[in-house]
């Protein structure tokens, strides 16, 4: 009897310690861009449409996580929902550059292997996040740009579209207005008119983190300009030792401050929590420099952070505990 009891206690302790970490739990966080949007400029109907799309993306990702699927599959699935929607500045809803064309950037990182993939300046791949993933998994490189990236995506069997697929009347009107109001030099991007970059980060039941980001960049950007979204460490980063981060905001500031990596590094080297590290970078460092934007992040224990220093950021999360929330304003 005593022996049986000892075996039972041992089995119980083993079970507890297996579930003690993040194992068995999952978290998914998404964003649809940050910017200076105010409640007054958005109707309740518009707000509802955005929130519904964010929920749809969370559900697409969660369906994978709750079956024990990988964080990589979950973030790609959530990002594709946002890329396919004209509401966000990625995929179908990408903004126009100064020449009136769409140039798209995306990146992905696997926190368990530190493998990463990115594409920049592409014009005809329907879902840029899938091209970033192919670069990570099917090439020996980390980043491909322009025609080289498009050729690779085609060879990998990804869906190729005519560049006119990315035409969207609302984005075109924003671009025309930008040109009318722009007294600036040719190709100076408009940081106030770029909202809607998308991203997703996740922790899966196996304790693996992943991050993905996809964007059309900034309205009126110079052709060939590449922002932070496809730059590993700036707009995107994942490391199982710390966290997964996806950024949105004025890309040049995020590149100079190596934002996503800085958050992870502050956790590893300074022992900060995800919240402390995220706030130090977004609410202090970037804010002091005038670097508008925000980040979403999840740490290896499933904690979520979504700091932003603008008036709004389309964002949401869902956890295995059933906790979920989508919001836009502060
Ligand atoms: N970070 C993106 C870029 O600079 C834009 C954004 O997130 O709004 O290309």
Coordinates of N, CA, C and O in Angstrom, one line a residue, residues 88-270:
X88 N -6.3 46.7 -43.4 CA -5.0 46.8 -42.8 C -3.9 47.1 -43.9 O -4.1 46.6 -45.1
X89 N -2.9 47.8 -43.5 CA -1.8 48.1 -44.4 C -0.8 47.0 -44.6 O 0.3 47.0 -44.1
X90 N -1.3 45.9 -45.2 CA -0.5 44.7 -45.5 C -1.3 43.9 -46.5 O -2.5 43.9 -46.4
X91 N -0.6 43.2 -47.4 CA -1.3 42.4 -48.4 C -2.3 43.3 -49.1 O -2.0 44.4 -49.6
X92 N -3.6 42.9 -49.2 CA -4.6 43.6 -50.0 C -4.8 45.1 -49.7 O -5.1 45.9 -50.5
X93 N -4.5 45.5 -48.4 CA -4.8 46.9 -48.0 C -3.5 47.7 -48.0 O -3.5 48.8 -47.4
X94 N -2.4 47.3 -48.7 CA -1.2 48.0 -48.6 C -1.2 49.4 -49.1 O -2.0 49.7 -50.1
X95 N -0.5 50.3 -48.5 CA -0.5 51.7 -48.9 C 0.3 51.9 -50.2 O 1.1 51.0 -50.5
X96 N 0.2 53.1 -50.8 CA 1.0 53.4 -52.0 C 2.2 54.1 -51.7 O 2.3 55.0 -50.8
X97 N 3.3 53.8 -52.5 CA 4.5 54.6 -52.3 C 4.4 55.9 -53.2 O 3.4 56.2 -53.8
X98 N 5.5 56.7 -53.2 CA 5.4 58.0 -53.9 C 5.0 57.8 -55.4 O 4.4 58.7 -56.0
X99 N 5.5 56.7 -56.0 CA 5.2 56.5 -57.4 C 3.8 55.9 -57.6 O 3.4 55.6 -58.8
X100 N 3.0 55.7 -56.6 CA 1.7 55.2 -56.7 C 1.6 53.7 -56.9 O 0.7 53.1 -57.5
X101 N 2.7 53.0 -56.4 CA 2.7 51.5 -56.4 C 2.8 50.9 -55.0 O 3.1 51.6 -54.1
X102 N 2.5 49.6 -54.9 CA 2.5 49.0 -53.6 C 3.8 48.1 -53.6 O 4.0 47.3 -54.5
X103 N 4.6 48.3 -52.5 CA 5.7 47.5 -52.3 C 5.6 46.9 -50.9 O 5.5 47.6 -49.9
X104 N 5.7 45.6 -50.8 CA 5.3 44.9 -49.5 C 6.5 44.3 -48.9 O 7.4 43.7 -49.6
X105 N 6.5 44.3 -47.6 CA 7.6 43.7 -46.7 C 7.0 42.7 -45.7 O 6.0 43.0 -45.2
X106 N 7.7 41.7 -45.4 CA 7.3 40.8 -44.3 C 8.4 40.0 -43.7 O 9.5 39.8 -44.4
X107 N 8.3 39.5 -42.5 CA 9.3 38.7 -41.9 C 8.7 37.7 -40.9 O 7.6 38.0 -40.4
X108 N 9.5 36.7 -40.6 CA 9.0 35.7 -39.6 C 10.2 35.1 -38.9 O 11.3 35.1 -39.4
X109 N 10.0 34.7 -37.6 CA 11.1 34.2 -36.9 C 10.6 33.0 -35.9 O 9.5 33.2 -35.3
X110 N 11.4 32.0 -35.9 CA 11.1 30.8 -35.1 C 11.9 30.9 -33.8 O 13.2 30.7 -33.9
X111 N 11.3 31.1 -32.7 CA 12.1 31.3 -31.4 C 12.8 30.0 -30.9 O 13.7 30.1 -30.1
X112 N 12.4 28.8 -31.4 CA 13.0 27.6 -31.0 C 14.3 27.3 -31.7 O 15.2 26.6 -31.1
X113 N 14.4 27.8 -32.9 CA 15.7 27.5 -33.6 C 16.5 28.8 -34.0 O 17.6 28.7 -34.4
X114 N 15.8 30.0 -33.7 CA 16.4 31.3 -34.1 C 16.5 31.4 -35.7 O 17.3 32.2 -36.2
X115 N 15.8 30.5 -36.4 CA 15.8 30.6 -37.8 C 14.8 31.8 -38.2 O 13.9 32.1 -37.5
X116 N 15.1 32.5 -39.3 CA 14.3 33.6 -39.7 C 14.2 33.8 -41.2 O 15.1 33.3 -41.9
X117 N 13.2 34.4 -41.7 CA 13.0 34.6 -43.1 C 12.4 36.0 -43.3 O 11.5 36.4 -42.5
X118 N 12.7 36.6 -44.5 CA 12.1 37.9 -44.7 C 12.1 38.2 -46.2 O 12.9 37.7 -47.0
X119 N 11.1 39.0 -46.7 CA 11.0 39.5 -48.0 C 10.8 41.0 -48.0 O 10.1 41.5 -47.1
X120 N 11.3 41.7 -48.9 CA 11.1 43.2 -48.9 C 10.9 43.7 -50.4 O 11.5 43.1 -51.3
X121 N 10.1 44.7 -50.5 CA 9.9 45.4 -51.8 C 9.3 44.5 -52.8 O 9.6 44.5 -54.0
X122 N 8.3 43.6 -52.4 CA 7.7 42.7 -53.4 C 6.4 43.3 -53.8 O 5.7 44.0 -53.1
X123 N 6.0 42.9 -55.1 CA 4.8 43.5 -55.7 C 3.7 42.6 -56.1 O 2.7 43.0 -56.5
X124 N 4.0 41.3 -56.1 CA 3.0 40.4 -56.7 C 2.8 39.1 -55.9 O 2.2 38.1 -56.5
X125 N 3.2 39.0 -54.7 CA 2.9 37.8 -53.9 C 1.7 38.1 -53.0 O 1.7 39.0 -52.2
X126 N 0.6 37.3 -53.2 CA -0.6 37.6 -52.5 C -0.4 37.7 -51.0 O -0.9 38.6 -50.3
X127 N 0.3 36.7 -50.4 CA 0.5 36.8 -48.9 C 2.0 36.8 -48.6 O 2.7 35.8 -48.5
X128 N 2.5 38.0 -48.4 CA 4.0 38.1 -48.2 C 4.5 37.3 -47.0 O 5.6 36.9 -47.0
X129 N 3.6 37.1 -46.0 CA 4.1 36.3 -44.8 C 4.5 34.9 -45.2 O 5.4 34.3 -44.7
X130 N 3.8 34.4 -46.2 CA 4.1 33.0 -46.7 C 5.4 33.0 -47.4 O 6.1 32.0 -47.3
X131 N 5.7 34.1 -48.1 CA 7.0 34.1 -48.8 C 8.1 34.2 -47.8 O 9.2 33.6 -47.9
X132 N 7.9 35.0 -46.7 CA 9.0 35.1 -45.6 C 9.2 33.7 -45.1 O 10.4 33.3 -44.8
X133 N 8.1 33.0 -44.8 CA 8.3 31.6 -44.3 C 9.0 30.7 -45.2 O 9.9 29.9 -44.8
X134 N 8.8 30.8 -46.5 CA 9.5 29.9 -47.5 C 11.0 30.3 -47.5 O 11.8 29.4 -47.6
X135 N 11.3 31.6 -47.4 CA 12.7 32.0 -47.3 C 13.4 31.3 -46.1 O 14.5 30.8 -46.2
X136 N 12.6 31.3 -45.0 CA 13.2 30.7 -43.7 C 13.4 29.2 -43.9 O 14.4 28.7 -43.5
X137 N 12.4 28.6 -44.5 CA 12.4 27.1 -44.4 C 13.0 26.4 -45.7 O 13.4 25.3 -45.6
X138 N 12.9 27.1 -46.8 CA 13.4 26.5 -48.1 C 14.6 27.1 -48.7 O 14.9 26.8 -49.9
X139 N 15.2 28.1 -48.1 CA 16.4 28.7 -48.7 C 17.5 28.7 -47.6 O 17.2 28.5 -46.4
X140 N 18.7 29.0 -48.0 CA 19.8 29.1 -47.0 C 20.0 30.6 -46.6 O 21.0 30.9 -46.0
X141 N 19.0 31.5 -47.0 CA 19.2 32.9 -46.8 C 18.2 33.4 -45.7 O 17.3 32.6 -45.3
X142 N 18.3 34.6 -45.3 CA 17.4 35.2 -44.3 C 16.5 36.2 -45.1 O 15.3 36.2 -44.8
X143 N 17.0 37.0 -46.0 CA 16.2 38.0 -46.6 C 16.4 38.0 -48.1 O 17.5 38.0 -48.6
X144 N 15.3 38.1 -48.8 CA 15.3 38.2 -50.3 C 14.5 39.5 -50.6 O 13.5 39.8 -50.0
X145 N 15.0 40.3 -51.6 CA 14.2 41.5 -52.0 C 13.8 41.5 -53.4 O 14.4 40.7 -54.3
X146 N 12.8 42.3 -53.7 CA 12.4 42.6 -55.1 C 12.2 41.4 -56.0 O 11.6 40.4 -55.6
X147 N 12.8 41.5 -57.2 CA 12.5 40.4 -58.2 C 13.0 39.1 -57.7 O 12.5 38.0 -58.1
X148 N 14.1 39.1 -57.0 CA 14.7 37.8 -56.5 C 13.7 37.1 -55.6 O 13.5 35.9 -55.6
X149 N 13.1 37.9 -54.7 CA 12.1 37.4 -53.8 C 10.9 36.9 -54.5 O 10.3 35.8 -54.2
X150 N 10.5 37.6 -55.5 CA 9.3 37.3 -56.3 C 9.5 36.0 -57.1 O 8.6 35.1 -57.1
X151 N 10.7 35.9 -57.7 CA 11.0 34.7 -58.5 C 11.0 33.4 -57.5 O 10.5 32.4 -57.9
X152 N 11.6 33.6 -56.4 CA 11.7 32.5 -55.4 C 10.3 32.1 -54.9 O 10.0 30.9 -54.9
X153 N 9.4 33.1 -54.7 CA 8.0 32.8 -54.2 C 7.3 32.0 -55.3 O 6.6 31.0 -55.0
X154 N 7.5 32.4 -56.6 CA 6.9 31.7 -57.7 C 7.4 30.3 -57.8 O 6.6 29.3 -57.9
X155 N 8.7 30.1 -57.6 CA 9.3 28.7 -57.7 C 8.8 27.9 -56.5 O 8.7 26.6 -56.7
X156 N 8.5 28.5 -55.4 CA 8.0 27.7 -54.3 C 6.5 27.4 -54.4 O 5.9 26.9 -53.5
X157 N 5.9 27.9 -55.4 CA 4.4 27.6 -55.7 C 3.5 28.5 -54.9 O 2.3 28.1 -54.7
X158 N 3.9 29.6 -54.4 CA 3.0 30.5 -53.7 C 2.1 31.2 -54.7 O 2.4 31.3 -55.9
X159 N 1.0 31.7 -54.2 CA 0.0 32.4 -55.0 C 0.6 33.8 -55.5 O 0.8 34.7 -54.7
X160 N 0.7 33.9 -56.8 CA 1.2 35.1 -57.4 C 0.0 35.9 -58.0 O -0.9 35.3 -58.6
X161 N -0.1 37.2 -57.8 CA -1.2 38.0 -58.3 C -0.7 39.1 -59.2 O 0.5 39.5 -59.1
X162 N -1.5 39.7 -60.0 CA -1.1 40.9 -60.8 C -1.0 42.0 -59.7 O -1.9 42.1 -58.8
X163 N 0.0 42.9 -59.9 CA 0.1 44.0 -58.9 C -1.2 44.8 -58.7 O -1.4 45.4 -57.6
X164 N -2.1 44.8 -59.7 CA -3.3 45.5 -59.5 C -4.2 44.9 -58.5 O -5.2 45.6 -58.0
X165 N -3.9 43.7 -58.0 CA -4.7 43.1 -56.9 C -4.6 44.0 -55.7 O -5.6 44.0 -54.9
X166 N -3.5 44.6 -55.5 CA -3.3 45.4 -54.3 C -3.9 46.8 -54.4 O -3.8 47.6 -53.5
X167 N -4.6 47.1 -55.5 CA -5.3 48.4 -55.6 C -6.5 48.5 -54.7 O -7.3 47.6 -54.7
X168 N -6.5 49.5 -53.9 CA -7.7 49.7 -53.0 C -8.1 51.2 -53.1 O -7.2 52.0 -52.9
X169 N -9.3 51.5 -53.4 CA -9.7 52.9 -53.6 C -9.5 53.7 -52.4 O -9.0 54.9 -52.5
X170 N -9.7 53.2 -51.2 CA -9.5 54.0 -50.0 C -8.0 54.4 -49.8 O -7.6 55.5 -49.5
X171 N -7.1 53.4 -50.1 CA -5.7 53.7 -50.0 C -5.3 54.7 -51.1 O -4.4 55.5 -50.9
X172 N -5.9 54.5 -52.3 CA -5.5 55.4 -53.4 C -5.9 56.9 -53.0 O -5.2 57.8 -53.3
X173 N -7.1 57.0 -52.4 CA -7.6 58.4 -52.0 C -6.6 59.0 -51.0 O -6.3 60.1 -51.0
X174 N -6.2 58.1 -50.1 CA -5.2 58.6 -49.0 C -3.9 59.0 -49.7 O -3.3 60.1 -49.3
X175 N -3.5 58.3 -50.7 CA -2.3 58.6 -51.4 C -2.4 59.9 -52.2 O -1.5 60.8 -52.1
X176 N -3.6 60.1 -52.9 CA -3.8 61.4 -53.6 C -3.8 62.6 -52.6 O -3.3 63.6 -52.9
X177 N -4.4 62.3 -51.5 CA -4.5 63.4 -50.5 C -3.1 63.7 -50.0 O -2.7 64.9 -49.8
X178 N -2.3 62.7 -49.8 CA -0.9 62.9 -49.3 C -0.2 63.7 -50.4 O 0.5 64.7 -50.0
X179 N -0.4 63.4 -51.7 CA 0.3 64.2 -52.7 C -0.1 65.7 -52.7 O 0.7 66.6 -52.8
X180 N -1.4 65.9 -52.5 CA -1.9 67.3 -52.5 C -1.4 68.1 -51.3 O -1.0 69.2 -51.4
X181 N -1.3 67.4 -50.1 CA -0.9 68.1 -48.9 C 0.6 68.2 -48.8 O 1.2 68.9 -48.0
X182 N 1.3 67.3 -49.6 CA 2.7 67.2 -49.3 C 3.5 68.3 -49.9 O 3.6 68.5 -51.1
X183 N 4.1 69.1 -49.0 CA 5.0 70.2 -49.5 C 6.4 69.7 -49.3 O 7.4 70.4 -49.5
X184 N 6.5 68.4 -48.9 CA 7.8 67.8 -48.6 C 8.5 67.4 -49.9 O 7.9 67.4 -51.0
X185 N 9.7 67.0 -49.7 CA 10.5 66.5 -50.8 C 9.9 65.2 -51.3 O 9.3 64.4 -50.6
X186 N 10.1 64.9 -52.6 CA 9.7 63.7 -53.2 C 10.1 62.5 -52.3 O 11.3 62.3 -52.0
X187 N 9.2 61.6 -52.1 CA 9.5 60.3 -51.4 C 9.8 60.4 -49.9 O 10.3 59.5 -49.3
X188 N 9.3 61.5 -49.3 CA 9.4 61.6 -47.8 C 8.1 61.0 -47.3 O 7.0 61.5 -47.6
X189 N 8.2 59.8 -46.6 CA 7.0 59.1 -46.3 C 6.2 59.9 -45.2 O 6.7 60.7 -44.5
X190 N 4.9 59.6 -45.2 CA 4.0 60.2 -44.3 C 3.8 59.3 -43.1 O 3.0 58.4 -43.1
X191 N 4.4 59.6 -41.9 CA 4.3 58.7 -40.8 C 2.9 58.7 -40.2 O 2.5 57.8 -39.5
X192 N 2.0 59.8 -40.5 CA 0.7 59.8 -40.0 C -0.3 59.1 -40.8 O -1.5 59.0 -40.5
X193 N 0.1 58.6 -42.0 CA -0.8 58.0 -42.9 C -0.3 56.7 -43.4 O -0.1 56.5 -44.6
X194 N -0.1 55.8 -42.5 CA 0.5 54.5 -42.8 C -0.1 53.4 -42.0 O 0.3 52.3 -42.0
X195 N -1.2 53.7 -41.2 CA -1.6 52.8 -40.2 C -2.1 51.5 -40.8 O -2.7 51.4 -41.8
X196 N -1.8 50.4 -40.0 CA -2.3 49.1 -40.4 C -1.4 48.0 -40.7 O -1.8 46.9 -41.1
X197 N -0.1 48.2 -40.4 CA 0.9 47.1 -40.5 C 0.3 46.0 -39.6 O -0.3 46.3 -38.6
X198 N 0.5 44.7 -40.0 CA 0.0 43.7 -39.2 C 1.1 42.8 -38.6 O 2.2 42.7 -39.1
X199 N 0.7 42.1 -37.5 CA 1.7 41.2 -36.9 C 1.1 40.2 -35.9 O -0.1 40.5 -35.5
X200 N 1.8 39.2 -35.7 CA 1.2 38.2 -34.7 C 2.4 37.5 -34.0 O 3.5 37.3 -34.6
X201 N 2.2 37.3 -32.7 CA 3.2 36.5 -31.9 C 2.5 35.5 -31.1 O 1.3 35.7 -30.7
X202 N 3.2 34.3 -30.9 CA 2.5 33.3 -30.2 C 3.4 32.4 -29.4 O 4.6 32.2 -29.7
X203 N 2.9 31.8 -28.4 CA 3.5 30.7 -27.6 C 2.6 29.5 -27.8 O 1.4 29.6 -27.5
X204 N 3.2 28.4 -28.2 CA 2.4 27.2 -28.4 C 2.5 26.3 -27.2 O 3.3 26.5 -26.2
X205 N 1.7 25.2 -27.2 CA 1.7 24.3 -26.0 C 3.0 23.6 -25.8 O 3.2 23.0 -24.7
X206 N 3.9 23.6 -26.8 CA 5.2 22.9 -26.6 C 6.3 23.9 -26.1 O 7.4 23.6 -26.0
X207 N 5.8 25.1 -25.8 CA 6.8 26.1 -25.2 C 7.5 26.9 -26.3 O 8.5 27.6 -26.0
X208 N 7.1 26.8 -27.6 CA 7.8 27.5 -28.6 C 7.2 28.8 -29.0 O 6.0 28.9 -29.1
X209 N 8.1 29.8 -29.2 CA 7.6 31.2 -29.5 C 7.9 31.4 -31.0 O 8.8 30.9 -31.6
X210 N 7.0 32.3 -31.6 CA 7.2 32.7 -33.0 C 6.7 34.1 -33.2 O 5.7 34.5 -32.5
X211 N 7.2 34.8 -34.1 CA 6.8 36.2 -34.4 C 6.7 36.4 -35.9 O 7.6 35.9 -36.7
X212 N 5.7 37.2 -36.4 CA 5.6 37.5 -37.8 C 5.1 38.9 -38.0 O 4.3 39.4 -37.1
X213 N 5.5 39.6 -39.0 CA 5.1 41.0 -39.3 C 5.0 41.2 -40.8 O 5.8 40.6 -41.6
X214 N 4.0 41.9 -41.2 CA 3.7 42.2 -42.7 C 3.2 43.6 -42.9 O 2.3 44.0 -42.1
X215 N 3.7 44.3 -43.9 CA 3.3 45.7 -44.1 C 3.4 46.1 -45.6 O 4.1 45.5 -46.4
X216 N 2.7 47.2 -45.8 CA 2.9 47.9 -47.1 C 3.8 49.1 -46.9 O 4.1 49.9 -47.8
X217 N 4.3 49.3 -45.7 CA 5.2 50.4 -45.4 C 4.5 51.7 -45.0 O 3.6 51.7 -44.3
X218 N 5.0 52.8 -45.6 CA 4.4 54.1 -45.3 C 3.9 54.8 -46.6 O 4.7 54.8 -47.6
X219 N 2.8 55.4 -46.5 CA 2.3 56.2 -47.7 C 3.3 57.2 -48.2 O 3.9 57.9 -47.4
X220 N 3.6 57.2 -49.5 CA 4.5 58.2 -50.0 C 6.0 57.8 -49.8 O 6.9 58.7 -50.1
X221 N 6.3 56.6 -49.3 CA 7.7 56.2 -49.1 C 8.4 56.3 -50.5 O 7.8 56.0 -51.5
X222 N 9.7 56.5 -50.5 CA 10.4 56.5 -51.7 C 10.5 55.1 -52.2 O 10.6 54.1 -51.4
X223 N 10.5 54.9 -53.5 CA 10.5 53.5 -54.0 C 11.8 52.8 -53.6 O 12.8 53.5 -53.7
X224 N 11.7 51.6 -53.2 CA 12.9 50.9 -52.7 C 13.2 51.1 -51.2 O 14.0 50.4 -50.6
X225 N 12.4 52.0 -50.6 CA 12.5 52.1 -49.1 C 12.1 50.9 -48.4 O 11.0 50.3 -48.7
X226 N 12.9 50.4 -47.4 CA 12.5 49.3 -46.6 C 12.4 49.7 -45.2 O 13.3 50.4 -44.7
X227 N 11.3 49.3 -44.5 CA 11.2 49.7 -43.1 C 11.7 48.7 -42.2 O 12.5 47.8 -42.5
X228 N 11.2 48.7 -41.0 CA 11.6 47.8 -39.9 C 11.0 46.4 -40.0 O 11.5 45.5 -39.5
X229 N 9.8 46.4 -40.6 CA 9.0 45.1 -40.5 C 9.7 43.9 -41.0 O 9.6 42.8 -40.4
X230 N 10.5 44.0 -42.1 CA 11.2 42.8 -42.5 C 12.6 42.7 -41.9 O 13.4 41.8 -42.3
X231 N 13.0 43.6 -41.1 CA 14.3 43.5 -40.5 C 14.3 42.8 -39.2 O 13.7 43.2 -38.2
X232 N 15.0 41.6 -39.2 CA 15.0 40.8 -38.0 C 15.7 41.5 -36.9 O 16.8 42.1 -37.1
X233 N 15.0 41.6 -35.7 CA 15.6 42.4 -34.6 C 15.0 43.7 -34.4 O 15.0 44.3 -33.4
X234 N 14.6 44.3 -35.6 CA 14.0 45.7 -35.5 C 12.5 45.6 -35.4 O 11.9 45.9 -34.3
X235 N 11.8 45.1 -36.4 CA 10.3 45.0 -36.4 C 9.8 43.6 -36.0 O 8.6 43.4 -35.9
X236 N 10.7 42.7 -35.8 CA 10.3 41.3 -35.5 C 11.4 40.5 -34.9 O 12.6 40.6 -35.3
X237 N 11.1 39.7 -33.9 CA 12.1 38.9 -33.2 C 11.4 37.8 -32.3 O 10.4 38.1 -31.7
X238 N 12.0 36.7 -32.3 CA 11.5 35.6 -31.4 C 12.7 34.8 -30.9 O 13.6 34.4 -31.6
X239 N 12.6 34.5 -29.6 CA 13.7 33.7 -28.9 C 13.0 32.9 -27.8 O 12.5 33.6 -26.9
X240 N 13.1 31.6 -27.8 CA 12.4 30.8 -26.7 C 12.9 31.2 -25.3 O 12.3 30.9 -24.3
X241 N 14.2 31.8 -25.3 CA 14.7 32.1 -23.9 C 14.0 33.3 -23.3 O 14.2 33.6 -22.1
X242 N 13.4 34.2 -24.2 CA 12.8 35.4 -23.7 C 11.4 35.7 -24.2 O 10.4 35.5 -23.4
X243 N 11.2 36.1 -25.4 CA 9.9 36.5 -25.9 C 9.8 36.5 -27.4 O 10.8 36.3 -28.1
X244 N 8.6 36.8 -27.9 CA 8.4 37.1 -29.3 C 7.8 38.4 -29.5 O 6.9 38.8 -28.7
X245 N 8.3 39.2 -30.4 CA 7.9 40.6 -30.6 C 7.6 41.0 -32.0 O 8.3 40.6 -32.9
X246 N 6.5 41.7 -32.3 CA 6.2 42.2 -33.6 C 5.9 43.7 -33.4 O 5.1 44.1 -32.5
X247 N 6.5 44.6 -34.2 CA 6.4 46.0 -34.1 C 5.5 46.7 -35.1 O 5.3 46.1 -36.2
X248 N 5.1 47.9 -34.8 CA 4.4 48.7 -35.8 C 4.7 50.2 -35.4 O 4.7 50.5 -34.3
X249 N 5.0 51.0 -36.4 CA 5.3 52.4 -36.2 C 6.2 53.0 -37.2 O 6.4 52.4 -38.3
X250 N 6.8 54.1 -36.9 CA 7.7 54.8 -37.8 C 9.0 54.0 -37.9 O 9.9 54.1 -37.1
X251 N 9.1 53.2 -39.0 CA 10.1 52.2 -39.1 C 11.5 52.6 -38.9 O 12.3 51.9 -38.4
X252 N 11.9 53.8 -39.4 CA 13.3 54.3 -39.3 C 13.7 54.3 -37.8 O 14.8 53.9 -37.5
X253 N 12.8 54.7 -36.9 CA 13.2 54.7 -35.5 C 13.3 53.3 -35.0 O 14.2 53.0 -34.1
X254 N 12.5 52.4 -35.5 CA 12.5 51.0 -35.0 C 13.8 50.3 -35.4 O 14.3 49.5 -34.7
X255 N 14.3 50.7 -36.6 CA 15.5 50.1 -37.1 C 16.7 50.6 -36.3 O 17.5 49.9 -35.8
X256 N 16.7 52.0 -36.1 CA 17.9 52.6 -35.4 C 17.9 52.1 -34.0 O 19.0 52.0 -33.4
X257 N 16.8 51.7 -33.4 CA 16.8 51.3 -32.0 C 16.7 49.8 -31.8 O 16.7 49.3 -30.7
X258 N 16.8 49.1 -32.9 CA 16.8 47.6 -32.9 C 15.7 47.1 -31.9 O 16.0 46.3 -31.0
X259 N 14.5 47.6 -32.0 CA 13.5 47.6 -31.0 C 13.2 46.1 -30.5 O 13.2 45.9 -29.3
X260 N 12.8 45.3 -31.4 CA 12.3 43.9 -31.0 C 13.5 43.2 -30.3 O 13.2 42.5 -29.3
X261 N 14.7 43.3 -30.8 CA 15.8 42.6 -30.1 C 16.1 43.2 -28.8 O 16.4 42.5 -27.8
X262 N 16.0 44.5 -28.7 CA 16.3 45.2 -27.5 C 15.4 44.7 -26.4 O 15.9 44.6 -25.2
X263 N 14.1 44.5 -26.7 CA 13.2 44.1 -25.6 C 13.6 42.7 -25.1 O 13.7 42.4 -23.9
X264 N 14.0 41.8 -26.1 CA 14.4 40.5 -25.7 C 15.7 40.6 -24.9 O 15.9 39.9 -23.9
X265 N 16.7 41.4 -25.3 CA 18.0 41.5 -24.7 C 17.8 42.1 -23.3 O 18.5 41.6 -22.3
X266 N 16.9 43.0 -23.1 CA 16.7 43.6 -21.7 C 16.2 42.5 -20.8 O 16.5 42.5 -19.6
X267 N 15.4 41.6 -21.3 CA 14.9 40.5 -20.5 C 16.0 39.5 -20.1 O 16.2 39.1 -19.0
X268 N 16.8 39.2 -21.1 CA 17.9 38.2 -20.9 C 19.0 38.8 -20.0 O 19.4 38.2 -19.1
X269 N 19.5 40.0 -20.4 CA 20.7 40.5 -19.7 C 20.4 41.3 -18.5 O 21.2 41.4 -17.6
X270 N 19.2 41.9 -18.4 CA 18.9 42.7 -17.3 C 17.9 42.1 -16.3 O 17.5 42.6 -15.3

